[in-house]
Short mmCIF file of C-alpha atoms in Angstrom, two decimals:
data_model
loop_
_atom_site.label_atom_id
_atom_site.label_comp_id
_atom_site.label_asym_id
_atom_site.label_seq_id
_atom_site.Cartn_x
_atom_site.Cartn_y
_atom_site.Cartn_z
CA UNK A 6 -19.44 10.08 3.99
CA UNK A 7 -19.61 8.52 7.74
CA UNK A 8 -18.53 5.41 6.48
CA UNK A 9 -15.51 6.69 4.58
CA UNK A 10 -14.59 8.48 7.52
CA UNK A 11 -15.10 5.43 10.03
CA UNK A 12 -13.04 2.80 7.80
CA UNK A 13 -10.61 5.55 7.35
CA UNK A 14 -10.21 6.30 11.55
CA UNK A 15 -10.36 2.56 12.28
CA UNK A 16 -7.31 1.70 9.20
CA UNK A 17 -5.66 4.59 10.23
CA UNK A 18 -5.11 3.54 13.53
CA UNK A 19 -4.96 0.02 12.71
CA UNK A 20 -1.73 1.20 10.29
CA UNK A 21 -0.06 2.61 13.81
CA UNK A 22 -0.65 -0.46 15.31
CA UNK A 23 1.15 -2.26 12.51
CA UNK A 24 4.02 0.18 12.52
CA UNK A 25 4.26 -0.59 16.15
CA UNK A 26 4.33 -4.44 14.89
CA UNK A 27 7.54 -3.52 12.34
CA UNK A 28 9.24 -2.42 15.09
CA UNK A 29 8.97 -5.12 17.14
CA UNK A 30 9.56 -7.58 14.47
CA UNK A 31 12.97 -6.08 13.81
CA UNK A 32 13.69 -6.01 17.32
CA UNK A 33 13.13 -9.50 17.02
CA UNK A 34 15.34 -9.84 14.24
CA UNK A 35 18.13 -8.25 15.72
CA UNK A 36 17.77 -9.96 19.17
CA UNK A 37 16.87 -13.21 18.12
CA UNK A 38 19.36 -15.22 19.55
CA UNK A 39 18.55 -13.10 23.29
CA UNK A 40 15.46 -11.72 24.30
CA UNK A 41 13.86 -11.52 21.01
CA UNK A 42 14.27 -15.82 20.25
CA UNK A 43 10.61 -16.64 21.23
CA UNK A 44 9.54 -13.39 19.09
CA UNK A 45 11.54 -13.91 16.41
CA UNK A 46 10.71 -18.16 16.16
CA UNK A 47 6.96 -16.80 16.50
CA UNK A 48 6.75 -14.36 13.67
CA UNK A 49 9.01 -16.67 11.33
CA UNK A 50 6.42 -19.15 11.68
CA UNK A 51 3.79 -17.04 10.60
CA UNK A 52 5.04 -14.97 8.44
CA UNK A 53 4.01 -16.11 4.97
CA UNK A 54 0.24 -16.49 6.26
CA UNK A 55 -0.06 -12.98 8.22
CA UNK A 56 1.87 -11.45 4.89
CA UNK A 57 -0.88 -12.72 2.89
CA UNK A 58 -3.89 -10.92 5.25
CA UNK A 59 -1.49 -7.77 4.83
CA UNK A 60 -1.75 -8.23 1.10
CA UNK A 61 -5.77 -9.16 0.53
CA UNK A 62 -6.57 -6.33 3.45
CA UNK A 63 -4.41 -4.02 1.18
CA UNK A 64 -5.88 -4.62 -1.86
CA UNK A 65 -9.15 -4.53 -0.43
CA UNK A 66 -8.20 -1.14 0.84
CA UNK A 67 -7.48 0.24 -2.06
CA UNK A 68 -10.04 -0.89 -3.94
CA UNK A 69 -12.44 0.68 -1.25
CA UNK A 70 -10.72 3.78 -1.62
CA UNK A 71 -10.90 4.13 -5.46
CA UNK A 72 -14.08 2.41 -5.88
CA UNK A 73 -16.15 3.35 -3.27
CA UNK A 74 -15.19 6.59 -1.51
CA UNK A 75 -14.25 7.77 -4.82
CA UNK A 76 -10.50 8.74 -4.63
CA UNK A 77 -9.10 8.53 -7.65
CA UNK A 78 -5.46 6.92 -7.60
CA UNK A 79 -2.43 9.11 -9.13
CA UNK A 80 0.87 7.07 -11.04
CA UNK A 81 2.48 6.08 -8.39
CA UNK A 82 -0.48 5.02 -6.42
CA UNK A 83 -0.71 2.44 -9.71
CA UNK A 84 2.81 1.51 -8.93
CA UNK A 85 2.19 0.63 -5.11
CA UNK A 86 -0.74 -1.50 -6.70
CA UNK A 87 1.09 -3.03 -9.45
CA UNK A 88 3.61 -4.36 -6.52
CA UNK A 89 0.89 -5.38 -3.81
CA UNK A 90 -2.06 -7.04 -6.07
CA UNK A 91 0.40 -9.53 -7.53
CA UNK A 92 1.37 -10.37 -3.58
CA UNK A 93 -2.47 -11.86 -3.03
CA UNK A 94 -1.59 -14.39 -5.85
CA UNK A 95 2.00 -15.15 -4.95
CA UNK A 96 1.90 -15.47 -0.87
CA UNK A 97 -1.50 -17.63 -1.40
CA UNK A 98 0.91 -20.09 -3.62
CA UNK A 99 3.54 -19.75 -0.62
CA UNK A 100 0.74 -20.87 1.64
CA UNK A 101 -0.27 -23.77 -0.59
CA UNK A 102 3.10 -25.28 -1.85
CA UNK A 103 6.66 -23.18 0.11
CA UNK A 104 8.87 -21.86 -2.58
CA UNK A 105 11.97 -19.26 -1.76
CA UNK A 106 11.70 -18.12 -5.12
CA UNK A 107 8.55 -16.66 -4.89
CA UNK A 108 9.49 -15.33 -1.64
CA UNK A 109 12.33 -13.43 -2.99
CA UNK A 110 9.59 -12.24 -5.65
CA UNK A 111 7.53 -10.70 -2.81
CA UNK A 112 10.53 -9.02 -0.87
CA UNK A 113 11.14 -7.66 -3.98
CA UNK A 114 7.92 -6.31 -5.04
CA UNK A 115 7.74 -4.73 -1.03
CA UNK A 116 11.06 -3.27 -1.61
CA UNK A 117 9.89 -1.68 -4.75
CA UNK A 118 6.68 -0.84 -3.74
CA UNK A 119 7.68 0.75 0.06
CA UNK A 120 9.87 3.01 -2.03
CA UNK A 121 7.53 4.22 -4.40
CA UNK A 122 5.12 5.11 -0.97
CA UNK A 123 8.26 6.62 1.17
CA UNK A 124 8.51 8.82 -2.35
CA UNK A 125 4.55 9.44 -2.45
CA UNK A 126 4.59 10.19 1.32
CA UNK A 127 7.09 12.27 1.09
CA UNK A 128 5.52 14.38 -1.77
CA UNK A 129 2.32 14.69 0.26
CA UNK A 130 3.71 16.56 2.77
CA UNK A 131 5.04 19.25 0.43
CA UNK A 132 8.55 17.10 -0.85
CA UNK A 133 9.84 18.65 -4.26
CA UNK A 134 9.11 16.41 -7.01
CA UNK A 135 12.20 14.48 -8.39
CA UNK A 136 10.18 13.69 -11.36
CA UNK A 137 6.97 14.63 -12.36
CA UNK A 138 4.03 13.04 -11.08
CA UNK A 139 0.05 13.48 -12.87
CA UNK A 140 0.49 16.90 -13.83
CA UNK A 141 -0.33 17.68 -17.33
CA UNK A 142 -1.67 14.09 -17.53
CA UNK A 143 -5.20 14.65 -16.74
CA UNK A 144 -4.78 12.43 -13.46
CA UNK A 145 -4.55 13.42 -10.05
CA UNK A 146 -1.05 14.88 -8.52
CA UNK A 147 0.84 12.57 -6.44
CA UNK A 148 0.55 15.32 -3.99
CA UNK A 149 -2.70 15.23 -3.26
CA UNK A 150 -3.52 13.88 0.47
CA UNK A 151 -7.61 12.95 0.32
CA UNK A 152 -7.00 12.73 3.70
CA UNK A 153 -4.73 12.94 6.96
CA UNK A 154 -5.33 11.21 10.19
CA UNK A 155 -3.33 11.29 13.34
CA UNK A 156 -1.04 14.28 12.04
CA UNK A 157 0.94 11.94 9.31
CA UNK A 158 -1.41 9.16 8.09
CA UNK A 159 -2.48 9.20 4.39
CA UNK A 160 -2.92 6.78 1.79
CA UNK A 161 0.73 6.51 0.85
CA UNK A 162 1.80 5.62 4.91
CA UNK A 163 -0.73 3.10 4.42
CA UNK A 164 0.96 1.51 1.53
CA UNK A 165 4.52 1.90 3.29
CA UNK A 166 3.37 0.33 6.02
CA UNK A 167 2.02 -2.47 4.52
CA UNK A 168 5.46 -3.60 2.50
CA UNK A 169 7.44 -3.10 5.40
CA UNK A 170 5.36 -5.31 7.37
CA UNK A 171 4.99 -7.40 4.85
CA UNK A 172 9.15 -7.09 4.06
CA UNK A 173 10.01 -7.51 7.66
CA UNK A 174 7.89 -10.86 8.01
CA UNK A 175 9.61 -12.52 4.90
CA UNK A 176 13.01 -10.96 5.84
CA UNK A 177 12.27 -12.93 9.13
CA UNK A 178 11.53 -15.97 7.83
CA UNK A 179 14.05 -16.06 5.11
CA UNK A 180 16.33 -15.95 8.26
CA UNK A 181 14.44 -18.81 9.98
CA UNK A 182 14.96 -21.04 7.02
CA UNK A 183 18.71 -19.88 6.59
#
């Protein structure tokens, strides 16, 4: 439909943007005492509240892509969710009341997640399966790309994107708090 298509163009290139925005947030990790400092100080302070928009915009993505366009998700599409729903609840508390615990939580749950979408990416564009993924199980392959956009983007680059933003922020202000 058009407006699968649109919201698919528009987070499609909004995912570049934010893999431009990794990038520049580990420059500013590595550089933070030089050229990256005001960078660095900058997305430290914001990191816990621009995780949590990565998070609910997530989640709202994939809930628009199962539930409305109609794509249904394979396994390890349920693992990527089963590490970024729980990250709506958890960064919201880490806006309300600070607590490193629950920011190790979410590092850990973007580590987790980011691998299972580097694995699902990589499957997508015709990876060998390490282990087997939907077939025989009545749900869709892992290997399945609904879509591609800009020569790379699918659903699973998406996903990565999103925990390593997400992973780079909190690795940033995990730093900042020392």
């Amino acid at each position: 439909t058009p407006i699968v298509a649109w919201v698919t163009h528009a987070a499609s290139a909004l995912t570049v943007l934010a893999d431009a925005l990794v990038v520049l947030i580990l420059f500013a990790i590595v550089f933070r005492g030089g050229p990256g400092r005001n960078a660095f100080a900058f997305f430290a302070r914001h990191a816990v509240a621009a995780s949590f928009a990565v998070a609910v915009v997530s989640l709202l993505g994939s809930l628009f892509y199962s539930e409305f366009a109609g794509f249904p998700p394979c396994t390890l599409c349920w693992i990527q969710r089963i590490c970024i729903y729980p990250q709506v609840i958890l960064l919201g508390l880490i806006l309300y009341r600070y607590d490193a615990k629950i920011v190790v939580a979410s590092l850990a749950l973007s580590a987790i997640g980011g691998a299972v979408a580097a694995y699902n990416q990589y499957l997508q564009f015709g990876g060998d399966p390490l282990v087997p993924c939907g077939a025989g199980s009545g749900t869709v392959l892992c290997a399945q790309r609904f879509f591609v956009e800009f020569g790379y983007m699918t659903i699973p680059m998406m996903s990565l994107t999103a925990f390593a933003l997400i992973g780079s922020l909190l690795f940033a202000e995990r730093i900042h708090r020392g």
